[in-house]
Amino acid sequence: MSALVNALISVLLANNVYLLLLLPAVAAVALAFARGYRLSSRLNMAASGLTFLTALTLFAGQQATDRYFLVDDLNIVFVVLNTFVAFTTSVFSAGYIARELETGHLTQTHLRFYHTLYQALLGAMNLAFVANNIGLMWVAIEVATLTTVLMVGIYRTDRSLEAAWKYFILGSVGIALALFGTILIYMAARPVIGEGLNGMVWTVLISRVADFDPALLNLAFVFLLLGYGTKVGLAPMYAWLPDAHAEGPTPISAILSGSLLNVALYAVLRFKLLMAANSNAIAPGPLMAALGLLSLVFAGFMLYRRSDIKRMFAYSSIEHMGIIAFAFGMGGALANFAGLLHMTMHSLTKSAIFFAVGQIAQAKGTKKIADIRGLTVTHPFLGWGLVVAMAALAGMPPTGVFTSEFLIVSSTIARAPLLALPLVIGLLVAFGALMWRLHGFAFGEPTENVAPVKASSLPLAAHLALVLVAGLYLPQPLVLWFQHVAAMLG
Amino acid sequence: MDPIAFDIAHMFAGGLVLVSFLLLYQDRLYALLNMFAVQALVLALSVSWQAYIQQAPHLYITAVITLIFKGIVIPYALHRIVARLGIHREVEVVVGAVPTMVAGIALVALSMVVMLRVTQHADALAREDLAFALSVVLLGLLMMVTRNNAVSQVVGFMSLENGLILAATGAKGMPLVVEISIGFSVLIALIVVGIFLFRIRERFDSVDVQALDESRGKGR
């Protein structure tokens, strides 16, 4: 018996990468036919939960590499974080969608569509992470974009269709530019590696990149940074992001900020590694740092003028992606470590915020900031949850976001004091905006609308607990893992 | 390489840039769609020529997809949509034809300078193909920013994408080209269905993206 179990476990461990893609694919097909809200939302949760557990087994498995798939220490971090956020979001989504059905915003047909797309998105994001082939990675990111476009437009109102359309056009231009960059990388690789599939395999590319033509690599990186940077939501190319976050269903806003932005960031990081391995090519770091800093400062100021709560937090995502891009752009062991930590903390905090905001918007029946007041009186758990989450987002101690921001600022002061100035200004500006709004949300005069809340509060509590614990104590294995990845990122 | 083969490849790639210019100043939607069909035809010819000289039979699939899907199906569907929407009047051009053409020439010059400089070590055909491809991509982008109408923006996007297919087929032995061209076809089909949905529900008075901006009101 135990031999059988052992054999099963070893088979599982050897194939966990495929399972990571197969589970969402099977679930997507099943959910396309599943009728009834209870069945499909449970299936969705079960599939997302199993995918998360599979992602955890990546730690134990052999780090297999072939011409299509790759598992290394870098992408394990991303896969685990993403599948975790996708799992908790699916729990939140069950309650949220039940409420949308009750109020008639969505119908049963939409529901099947929604759940199928949810799993398709999860599968596409996993594929983007584990793809060892830069063409395959591009295809995965394209599929992820398309599924989210359809989900953003699911309410079929003027505004949601417009947001979906804008996202579609800008996202398509972004991925088109990224494809041009990918083709240029292949062109650079061809004289060295030869024709065929190997010219697109990342592990082969990185081993031979030192001999590539640097001029071609430079041009490729510019296109890749602009293309995938659009999907990260970095400053000049951010226009799709606020609309897509504000007009889609709130679980999708949580997934967009908590996971999808990281997917694009991961793609940029992979190409940054390629660039860094060629000593004659331009240094990719300063470009990333500049875009990051621009996003941070710009989004910090934009936070003040928002009147829609989801739009405001969308700008906050631009701000935080800017901080993360800046940290990775600075490079070095400490800044990379801080960047990884900040990415993790931002994913957890921002999805927690959207969990809270989704319930608040449903309870209050509005997304207008002016109409959301006095939550700690009318909905104590939600209100205080939002207080903690926004304090964390603003970088107050003792949360994980404070730790990572502190590390980023201190490493910047040590290495480039001049850059620390705009960085700190951006952080303070954003801090001020969030605190100003927080006061109204939590402690203002309560509005009369006090509908009860239906969705589960467990995901919100779990994310906040993790963010708080990370601020006080980071487990040693996690620190070691992040340090190792930070060293790998150079 | 056979100089004739080289010249023919060169001619098709250059033809694609030329048709991109013709697209820029078409100010009626039907004419724009017909011109786009011509562009798809030129691309299909260029891709099949590449398939022939590279002896890469899978590229014929890309050529056939391009010809049938982008040369016939999409222009026909868009014709129907335009007719049904009753928007076969003039395309609203934000920037006039002359500045657009001048900007287009500047973009082509830019892509020639950039690409020919950075690809000095690549083989001649590939580098010129890439330079032409970048020109088509940039001209497509230019069209997307100078046009207000959703249909012509989509045509701009498809023209941009034609440039990418040109680059991908010009890069000798590039894997996944067929898959990528199929992926793009799916994307475009969805865009077209999207336009259709926009209208069929009659939620907007026009598919003008600027009008959509106004429908948002103060919410920004």
XYZ file of C-alpha atoms in Angstrom:
710
model
C 0.000 0.000 0.000
C 2.642 2.467 1.034
C 4.660 1.507 -2.033
C 1.701 2.439 -4.174
C 1.325 5.772 -2.390
C 5.023 6.459 -2.833
C 4.832 5.602 -6.492
C 1.845 7.899 -6.900
C 3.627 10.709 -5.136
C 6.694 10.371 -7.293
C 4.581 10.346 -10.459
C 2.806 13.439 -9.201
C 6.049 15.197 -8.417
C 7.547 14.356 -11.772
C 4.518 15.717 -13.641
C 3.387 18.570 -11.455
C 4.153 21.124 -14.160
C 1.716 19.473 -16.539
C -0.837 19.110 -13.758
C -0.547 22.857 -13.188
C -1.804 23.408 -16.732
C -4.094 20.400 -17.031
C -6.156 21.087 -13.909
C -7.394 24.522 -15.008
C -7.910 23.268 -18.569
C -10.091 20.365 -17.448
C -11.929 22.579 -14.972
C -12.569 25.178 -17.673
C -14.216 22.582 -19.905
C -16.232 21.114 -17.028
C -17.394 24.564 -15.916
C -18.588 25.380 -19.413
C -21.209 22.674 -18.956
C -21.849 22.878 -15.221
C -25.308 24.183 -14.416
C -26.351 25.878 -11.239
C -24.524 28.424 -9.226
C -23.626 26.242 -6.218
C -22.077 23.466 -8.248
C -20.039 25.733 -10.499
C -18.715 28.017 -7.784
C -17.671 24.998 -5.718
C -16.022 23.413 -8.736
C -14.212 26.662 -9.379
C -12.971 26.786 -5.786
C -11.947 23.134 -5.810
C -10.038 23.474 -9.077
C -8.263 26.639 -7.936
C -7.445 25.043 -4.569
C -6.023 21.916 -6.205
C -3.956 24.059 -8.566
C -2.550 25.897 -5.568
C -1.664 22.596 -3.857
C -0.017 21.414 -7.068
C 1.970 24.640 -7.174
C 3.197 23.910 -3.642
C 4.518 20.509 -4.751
C 6.862 22.368 -7.119
C 9.050 23.018 -4.073
C 9.501 19.276 -3.593
C 9.728 18.173 -7.218
C 12.791 17.943 -9.409
C 13.328 21.180 -11.248
C 12.685 19.724 -14.637
C 13.594 21.610 -17.780
C 12.763 20.738 -21.341
C 12.340 22.735 -24.530
C 8.880 23.927 -23.596
C 8.710 24.011 -19.809
C 11.001 25.270 -17.140
C 10.782 25.226 -13.368
C 13.409 27.163 -11.481
C 13.567 29.019 -8.196
C 12.364 32.254 -9.800
C 9.132 31.060 -11.319
C 8.160 28.894 -8.349
C 7.754 32.084 -6.320
C 5.479 33.561 -8.981
C 3.448 30.399 -9.523
C 2.808 29.835 -5.820
C 1.864 33.449 -5.181
C -0.425 33.558 -8.199
C -2.232 30.317 -7.554
C -2.720 31.350 -3.927
C -4.306 34.656 -4.922
C -6.393 32.865 -7.558
C -7.590 30.368 -4.931
C -8.592 32.927 -2.299
C -10.201 35.036 -4.999
C -12.275 32.052 -6.102
C -13.539 31.743 -2.507
C -14.397 35.443 -2.468
C -15.889 35.215 -5.939
C -18.406 32.538 -4.856
C -20.143 34.910 -2.450
C -19.729 37.930 -4.686
C -21.262 36.227 -7.689
C -24.168 34.897 -5.607
C -25.019 38.481 -4.756
C -24.701 39.595 -8.389
C -27.119 36.830 -9.393
C -29.606 37.928 -6.731
C -29.520 41.528 -7.849
C -29.826 40.453 -11.471
C -26.533 41.948 -12.661
C -25.515 38.582 -14.040
C -27.484 35.642 -15.419
C -26.833 31.894 -15.250
C -25.390 31.920 -18.771
C -22.965 34.660 -17.839
C -21.995 32.621 -14.840
C -20.892 29.605 -16.858
C -18.969 31.915 -19.138
C -17.369 33.637 -16.152
C -16.222 30.449 -14.425
C -14.853 28.948 -17.619
C -12.870 32.098 -18.289
C -11.646 32.164 -14.697
C -10.017 28.757 -15.070
C -8.764 29.565 -18.566
C -7.086 32.657 -17.154
C -5.538 30.667 -14.321
C -4.200 28.097 -16.785
C -2.832 30.767 -19.131
C -1.038 32.542 -16.290
C 0.520 29.277 -15.118
C 1.624 28.563 -18.672
C 3.236 31.989 -18.951
C 5.248 31.264 -15.804
C 6.449 27.780 -16.601
C 7.027 28.327 -20.326
C 10.649 27.888 -21.277
C 9.937 29.044 -24.793
C 9.599 32.804 -25.275
C 7.066 32.274 -28.080
C 4.946 30.065 -25.858
C 5.177 32.605 -23.069
C 3.931 35.271 -25.458
C 0.984 33.110 -26.525
C 0.097 32.471 -22.867
C 0.133 36.178 -22.058
C -2.035 36.863 -25.090
C -4.581 34.281 -23.946
C -4.541 35.712 -20.430
C -5.195 39.174 -21.881
C -8.098 37.967 -23.995
C -9.818 36.145 -21.149
C -9.584 39.184 -18.898
C -10.906 41.432 -21.678
C -13.985 39.242 -21.949
C -14.413 39.216 -18.188
C -14.074 42.991 -17.872
C -16.885 43.398 -20.399
C -19.151 40.816 -18.783
C -21.711 43.276 -17.381
C -22.421 44.585 -20.899
C -23.036 48.118 -19.703
C -21.730 51.127 -21.634
C -18.904 51.613 -19.244
C -17.809 48.013 -18.978
C -17.877 47.560 -22.758
C -15.892 50.720 -23.180
C -13.359 49.610 -20.576
C -13.078 46.217 -22.253
C -12.626 47.848 -25.656
C -9.906 50.173 -24.400
C -8.139 47.320 -22.633
C -8.426 45.217 -25.748
C -6.930 47.787 -28.102
C -4.139 48.944 -25.785
C -3.390 45.405 -24.587
C -3.251 44.174 -28.180
C -0.825 46.897 -29.173
C 1.260 45.984 -26.127
C 1.437 42.327 -26.964
C 2.050 43.119 -30.623
C 5.122 45.168 -29.667
C 6.219 42.358 -27.357
C 5.967 39.919 -30.252
C 8.166 42.138 -32.388
C 10.692 42.116 -29.563
C 10.442 38.329 -29.352
C 11.109 38.023 -33.082
C 14.148 40.301 -32.716
C 15.477 38.094 -29.909
C 15.188 35.120 -32.239
C 16.981 37.080 -34.961
C 19.780 37.838 -32.527
C 19.961 34.199 -31.476
C 19.911 32.663 -34.936
C 23.531 33.304 -36.003
C 24.774 31.807 -32.727
C 22.312 29.024 -31.952
C 21.079 28.180 -35.427
C 17.604 27.851 -36.857
C 14.690 26.166 -35.221
C 13.112 25.777 -31.844
C 16.282 26.219 -29.783
C 16.457 29.862 -30.818
C 13.441 30.541 -28.644
C 14.212 28.344 -25.655
C 15.036 30.587 -22.728
C 17.535 28.270 -21.034
C 19.427 27.882 -24.324
C 19.284 31.624 -24.957
C 20.692 32.511 -21.545
C 23.572 30.079 -21.928
C 24.624 31.572 -25.274
C 23.451 35.167 -24.990
C 26.961 36.476 -24.375
C 27.728 35.937 -28.073
C 24.578 37.611 -29.431
C 24.700 40.839 -31.377
C 24.235 43.494 -28.673
C 22.621 46.087 -30.966
C 19.822 43.713 -31.906
C 19.352 42.713 -28.272
C 19.047 46.363 -27.241
C 16.356 47.018 -29.797
C 14.539 43.830 -28.806
C 14.557 44.805 -25.161
C 13.090 48.229 -25.902
C 10.160 46.589 -27.687
C 9.745 43.966 -24.979
C 9.851 46.542 -22.205
C 7.280 48.752 -23.964
C 5.103 45.781 -24.887
C 5.064 43.828 -21.658
C 5.391 47.100 -19.730
C 1.970 48.053 -21.105
C 0.618 44.935 -19.456
C 2.451 45.735 -16.201
C 0.688 49.112 -16.249
C 3.840 51.243 -16.201
C 3.387 54.970 -16.572
C 3.117 56.150 -20.137
C 1.287 52.964 -21.167
C -1.065 52.600 -18.216
C -4.302 53.981 -19.757
C -6.180 50.672 -19.921
C -5.592 49.763 -16.297
C -7.928 52.044 -14.311
C -10.896 51.368 -16.592
C -10.375 47.626 -16.642
C -10.107 47.507 -12.847
C -13.064 49.776 -12.237
C -15.662 48.372 -14.617
C -15.162 44.609 -14.398
C -16.429 42.299 -11.659
C -14.454 42.900 -8.447
C -12.933 39.378 -8.227
C -11.392 40.132 -11.615
C -10.004 43.423 -10.323
C -8.372 41.400 -7.543
C -6.919 38.924 -10.046
C -5.756 41.700 -12.377
C -3.850 43.521 -9.664
C -2.847 40.505 -7.618
C -1.759 38.210 -10.436
C -1.925 39.386 -14.021
C 0.329 42.413 -13.558
C 2.901 40.070 -12.016
C 2.764 37.823 -15.089
C 3.837 40.664 -17.339
C 6.463 41.720 -14.801
C 7.820 38.189 -14.795
C 8.205 38.335 -18.577
C 10.137 41.604 -18.280
C 12.372 40.057 -15.610
C 13.197 37.044 -17.784
C 14.336 39.345 -20.597
C 16.179 41.550 -18.154
C 18.180 38.475 -17.146
C 18.989 37.837 -20.811
C 20.183 41.403 -21.283
C 22.295 41.315 -18.140
C 24.075 38.188 -19.345
C 25.428 40.004 -22.409
C 28.144 42.384 -21.296
C 27.993 44.539 -24.460
C 24.251 45.194 -24.394
C 22.772 48.202 -22.621
C 22.051 47.742 -18.943
C 18.301 47.049 -18.678
C 18.098 48.191 -15.056
C 18.106 51.989 -15.515
C 15.310 51.788 -18.124
C 13.127 49.782 -15.748
C 13.985 51.991 -12.803
C 13.104 55.128 -14.766
C 9.720 53.794 -15.895
C 9.064 52.569 -12.362
C 9.871 55.897 -10.770
C 7.736 57.740 -13.311
C 4.787 55.424 -12.589
C 5.197 55.835 -8.853
C 5.256 59.624 -8.810
C 2.580 60.019 -11.480
C 0.151 57.536 -9.897
C 0.803 59.012 -6.459
C -0.544 62.365 -7.596
C -3.384 60.811 -9.602
C -4.688 59.144 -6.434
C -6.033 62.453 -5.137
C -8.511 63.287 -7.876
C -10.358 59.981 -8.098
C -14.041 59.801 -7.310
C -14.536 56.059 -7.885
C -13.158 53.748 -5.197
C -12.064 50.941 -7.554
C -10.441 53.439 -9.923
C -8.497 54.870 -7.001
C -7.102 51.489 -6.022
C -6.287 50.811 -9.663
C -4.031 53.882 -9.639
C -2.524 52.548 -6.448
C -1.654 49.360 -8.373
C 0.186 51.469 -10.957
C 2.057 53.108 -8.088
C 3.082 49.799 -6.545
C 4.040 48.184 -9.839
C 6.200 51.257 -10.304
C 7.896 50.637 -6.943
C 8.489 46.984 -7.840
C 9.850 47.807 -11.304
C 12.103 50.414 -9.705
C 13.433 47.902 -7.165
C 14.199 45.276 -9.810
C 15.642 47.973 -12.037
C 18.051 49.034 -9.276
C 19.118 45.410 -8.950
C 21.578 44.022 -6.457
C 20.870 41.518 -3.721
C 19.056 43.853 -1.347
C 16.886 45.706 -3.889
C 15.901 42.474 -5.650
C 14.994 40.912 -2.334
C 12.898 43.962 -1.484
C 11.298 43.876 -4.921
C 10.268 40.240 -4.512
C 8.921 40.904 -1.045
C 7.087 43.993 -2.205
C 5.538 42.126 -5.102
C 4.291 39.411 -2.748
C 2.966 41.906 -0.233
C 1.330 44.042 -2.891
C -0.451 41.047 -4.417
C -1.792 39.994 -1.031
C -2.747 43.490 0.119
C -4.282 44.694 -3.120
C -6.414 41.600 -3.605
C -7.511 41.929 0.056
C -8.511 45.523 -0.682
C -10.550 44.478 -3.675
C -12.234 41.754 -1.581
C -13.244 44.462 0.889
C -14.189 46.984 -1.801
C -16.327 44.432 -3.639
C -18.370 43.759 -0.520
C -18.551 47.444 0.339
C -19.768 48.353 -3.142
C -22.412 45.646 -2.945
C -23.508 46.665 0.554
C -23.598 50.376 -0.216
C -24.830 49.974 -3.756
C -22.286 52.486 -5.063
C -18.623 52.828 -5.962
C -18.565 56.600 -5.416
C -16.006 57.583 -2.819
C -18.223 60.415 -1.577
C -21.039 57.980 -0.734
C -18.909 55.471 1.167
C -18.550 56.746 4.705
C -18.528 55.516 8.269
C -17.885 51.864 7.508
C -16.517 51.047 10.960
C -19.966 51.841 12.367
C -22.187 50.190 9.775
C -20.012 47.182 8.851
C -17.410 46.785 11.603
C -15.510 43.830 10.166
C -15.365 45.251 6.642
C -14.600 48.727 7.910
C -11.708 47.700 10.089
C -10.533 45.260 7.451
C -10.342 48.142 5.001
C -8.534 50.279 7.584
C -5.863 47.617 8.074
C -5.561 46.916 4.363
C -5.245 50.574 3.388
C -2.762 51.222 6.179
C -0.739 48.282 4.875
C -1.006 49.567 1.316
C 0.228 52.983 2.397
C 3.245 51.265 3.973
C 2.522 51.727 7.672
C 4.421 49.537 10.099
C 4.042 46.763 11.229
C 3.022 45.335 7.858
C 5.035 43.497 5.224
C 4.664 46.443 2.838
C 6.497 48.647 5.333
C 9.364 46.158 5.495
C 9.758 45.989 1.727
C 9.400 49.732 1.166
C 11.893 50.393 3.942
C 14.377 48.029 2.307
C 13.891 49.646 -1.092
C 14.336 53.169 0.257
C 17.365 52.316 2.386
C 19.122 50.448 -0.415
C 18.435 53.374 -2.745
C 19.818 55.874 -0.242
C 22.936 53.788 0.096
C 23.542 53.447 -3.628
C 21.890 56.352 -5.428
C 20.859 59.054 -2.968
C 19.558 61.332 -5.721
C 17.035 58.737 -6.855
C 15.857 58.295 -3.282
C 14.403 61.794 -3.359
C 11.707 61.223 -6.027
C 11.138 57.751 -4.590
C 10.394 59.062 -1.118
C 8.301 61.944 -2.496
C 6.218 59.490 -4.516
C 5.718 57.234 -1.502
C 4.700 60.152 0.717
C 2.302 61.579 -1.848
C 0.568 58.216 -2.182
C 0.582 57.784 1.585
C -1.154 61.129 2.027
C -3.848 60.297 -0.537
C -4.635 56.946 1.023
C -4.766 58.299 4.575
C -6.992 61.173 3.517
C -9.481 58.824 1.844
C -9.225 56.258 4.614
C -10.499 58.730 7.136
C -13.686 59.307 5.173
C -14.308 55.640 4.403
C -13.842 54.451 7.931
C -14.825 57.233 10.279
C -17.001 59.702 8.363
C -20.673 60.252 9.087
C -22.312 56.876 8.222
C -24.617 56.786 5.223
C -28.041 55.264 5.650
C -27.591 52.312 3.347
C -26.708 49.352 5.574
C -27.418 46.219 3.539
C -25.880 43.085 5.059
C -22.795 41.514 3.474
C -22.955 38.054 1.952
C -19.527 37.119 0.638
C -17.129 35.150 2.798
C -14.810 37.292 4.893
C -12.268 34.484 5.151
C -10.105 35.498 2.136
C -9.851 39.072 3.387
C -8.885 37.927 6.886
C -6.366 35.404 5.558
C -4.604 37.932 3.311
C -4.466 40.588 6.010
C -3.132 38.093 8.529
C -0.362 37.112 6.123
C 0.572 40.746 5.463
C 0.660 41.526 9.185
C 2.664 38.434 10.059
C 5.145 39.184 7.274
C 5.705 42.611 8.824
C 6.587 41.128 12.181
C 8.278 37.902 11.262
C 9.501 36.426 7.978
C 10.102 32.671 8.183
C 13.722 31.691 7.636
C 13.108 29.347 4.658
C 11.221 32.125 2.856
C 14.020 34.615 3.488
C 16.606 32.147 2.218
C 14.541 31.390 -0.874
C 14.059 35.065 -1.675
C 17.743 35.756 -1.083
C 18.625 32.979 -3.472
C 16.249 34.297 -6.153
C 17.506 37.846 -5.566
C 21.059 36.670 -6.207
C 19.849 34.920 -9.367
C 18.258 38.155 -10.619
C 21.618 39.881 -10.326
C 20.964 33.388 -52.536
C 19.624 33.711 -56.040
C 19.469 37.462 -56.748
C 16.071 37.123 -58.446
C 14.647 35.364 -55.383
C 16.027 38.151 -53.241
C 14.565 40.839 -55.471
C 11.133 39.255 -55.501
C 11.093 38.960 -51.692
C 12.216 42.552 -51.545
C 9.478 43.627 -53.906
C 6.707 42.003 -51.864
C 7.982 43.423 -48.578
C 8.328 46.866 -50.130
C 4.849 46.483 -51.617
C 3.488 45.918 -48.143
C 4.963 49.222 -46.966
C 3.510 50.943 -50.010
C 0.034 49.558 -49.336
C 0.372 50.681 -45.713
C 0.848 54.208 -47.033
C -2.209 53.838 -49.245
C -4.169 52.770 -46.171
C -3.146 55.895 -44.299
C -5.074 58.354 -46.433
C -8.181 56.331 -47.368
C -10.948 58.484 -46.020
C -13.894 56.228 -46.816
C -14.489 53.040 -44.918
C -15.303 50.844 -47.929
C -12.160 51.990 -49.734
C -10.188 51.392 -46.549
C -11.475 47.831 -46.260
C -10.739 47.088 -49.911
C -7.236 48.434 -49.497
C -6.783 46.264 -46.424
C -7.796 43.228 -48.479
C -5.086 44.217 -50.981
C -2.573 44.412 -48.152
C -3.531 40.924 -46.980
C -3.091 39.674 -50.548
C 0.395 41.199 -50.805
C 1.296 39.687 -47.433
C 0.028 36.270 -48.517
C 2.192 36.492 -51.649
C 5.184 37.583 -49.617
C 4.729 34.769 -47.098
C 4.338 32.124 -49.785
C 7.454 33.425 -51.523
C 9.314 33.110 -48.213
C 7.922 29.583 -47.825
C 9.261 28.781 -51.274
C 12.762 30.224 -50.925
C 13.239 28.987 -47.353
C 11.767 25.600 -48.271
C 9.536 25.861 -45.228
C 6.208 24.318 -46.264
C 4.483 25.174 -42.968
C 4.626 28.837 -43.954
C 2.144 28.074 -46.747
C -0.394 27.498 -43.965
C 0.248 31.026 -42.700
C -0.098 32.339 -46.255
C -3.410 30.563 -46.783
C -4.761 31.726 -43.422
C -3.735 35.282 -44.275
C -5.350 35.171 -47.676
C -8.642 33.581 -46.670
C -9.104 35.099 -43.265
C -7.685 38.597 -43.635
C -8.059 38.939 -47.377
C -11.673 37.753 -47.632
C -13.522 36.909 -44.412
C -12.609 39.907 -42.273
C -13.046 42.599 -44.957
C -16.377 41.021 -45.909
C -17.573 40.900 -42.299
C -16.493 44.488 -41.720
C -18.262 45.548 -44.939
C -21.455 44.034 -43.566
C -20.975 45.681 -40.208
C -20.262 49.079 -41.744
C -23.326 48.756 -43.949
C -25.540 47.741 -41.077
C -24.273 50.518 -38.874
C -24.794 53.003 -41.646
C -21.346 54.537 -41.133
C -20.119 54.283 -44.730
C -19.704 58.034 -44.758
C -16.287 59.691 -44.501
C -13.775 58.454 -42.003
C -13.163 61.115 -39.427
C -9.503 61.898 -39.721
C -8.142 63.700 -36.704
C -4.914 64.702 -38.375
C -5.072 65.774 -41.993
C -3.799 63.628 -44.862
C -0.648 65.658 -45.521
C 0.732 65.686 -41.945
C -0.159 61.987 -41.668
C 1.796 61.150 -44.810
C 4.748 63.235 -43.668
C 4.701 61.491 -40.296
C 4.487 58.162 -42.115
C 7.540 58.960 -44.232
C 9.414 59.989 -41.100
C 8.513 56.708 -39.400
C 9.685 54.665 -42.367
C 12.947 56.615 -42.447
C 13.315 56.029 -38.711
C 12.787 52.302 -38.988
C 15.247 52.053 -41.897
C 17.896 53.932 -39.949
C 17.335 51.953 -36.750
C 16.990 48.486 -38.230
C 19.720 48.715 -40.855
C 22.123 50.015 -38.257
C 21.469 47.382 -35.619
C 21.282 44.393 -37.946
C 24.626 44.834 -39.673
C 25.631 41.243 -39.008
C 22.368 39.593 -40.050
C 21.919 38.374 -43.612
C 20.761 40.938 -46.148
C 17.265 39.623 -46.789
C 16.413 39.249 -43.117
C 17.578 42.736 -42.216
C 15.662 44.400 -45.027
C 12.597 42.358 -44.223
C 12.865 43.475 -40.615
C 13.257 47.099 -41.640
C 10.167 46.873 -43.847
C 8.295 45.015 -41.116
C 9.073 47.685 -38.545
C 7.863 50.319 -41.020
C 4.558 48.484 -41.459
C 4.219 48.113 -37.688
C 4.842 51.813 -37.096
C 2.513 52.851 -39.920
C -0.190 50.653 -38.380
C 0.347 52.343 -35.024
C 0.193 55.746 -36.723
C -3.116 54.794 -38.278
C -4.467 53.698 -34.908
C -3.652 57.037 -33.310
C -4.838 59.237 -36.188
C -8.232 57.583 -36.581
C -11.231 57.943 -34.313
C -13.478 55.373 -35.827
C -13.415 51.936 -34.216
C -13.491 50.131 -37.571
C -10.501 52.033 -38.924
C -8.639 51.530 -35.651
C -9.123 47.809 -36.077
C -7.860 48.033 -39.644
C -4.824 49.881 -38.268
C -4.258 47.113 -35.746
C -4.553 44.418 -38.384
C -2.110 46.271 -40.596
C 0.301 46.459 -37.633
C -0.127 42.737 -37.197
C 0.611 42.135 -40.881
C 3.956 43.775 -40.238
C 4.600 41.305 -37.434
C 3.770 38.352 -39.674
C 6.188 39.756 -42.253
C 8.909 39.956 -39.604
C 8.179 36.475 -38.296
C 8.259 34.866 -41.722
C 11.353 36.823 -42.712
C 13.224 35.470 -39.675
C 14.396 32.264 -41.251
C 13.426 29.089 -39.423
C 11.535 30.842 -36.658
C 9.465 28.336 -34.712
C 5.789 28.792 -33.781
C 5.085 31.199 -36.683
C 1.990 29.285 -37.734
C 0.705 29.060 -34.178
C 1.259 32.763 -33.671
C -0.549 33.659 -36.878
C -3.477 31.485 -35.803
C -3.429 33.129 -32.387
C -3.601 36.539 -34.016
C -6.481 35.443 -36.230
C -8.439 34.441 -33.127
C -7.673 37.805 -31.586
C -8.850 39.689 -34.662
C -11.984 37.582 -34.956
C -12.792 38.509 -31.372
C -12.213 42.186 -32.087
C -14.595 42.053 -35.021
C -17.198 40.201 -32.975
C -16.640 42.842 -30.316
C -17.468 45.669 -32.728
C -20.510 43.765 -33.767
C -21.638 43.341 -30.172
C -21.070 47.021 -29.507
C -23.527 47.877 -32.191
C -25.995 45.104 -32.116
C -26.954 46.173 -28.645
C -27.246 49.740 -29.832
C -25.851 51.202 -26.705
C -23.867 53.867 -28.515
C -24.770 56.349 -31.170
C -21.501 55.759 -32.926
C -18.521 53.502 -32.639
C -16.354 56.551 -32.361
C -14.013 55.995 -29.464
C -14.130 59.676 -28.562
C -17.888 59.436 -28.157
C -17.307 56.505 -25.838
C -15.019 58.664 -23.765
C -17.821 61.147 -23.325
C -20.277 58.490 -22.206
C -18.140 58.037 -19.150
C -18.996 61.464 -17.765
C -17.451 62.569 -14.550
C -16.494 59.098 -13.328
C -12.872 59.306 -14.271
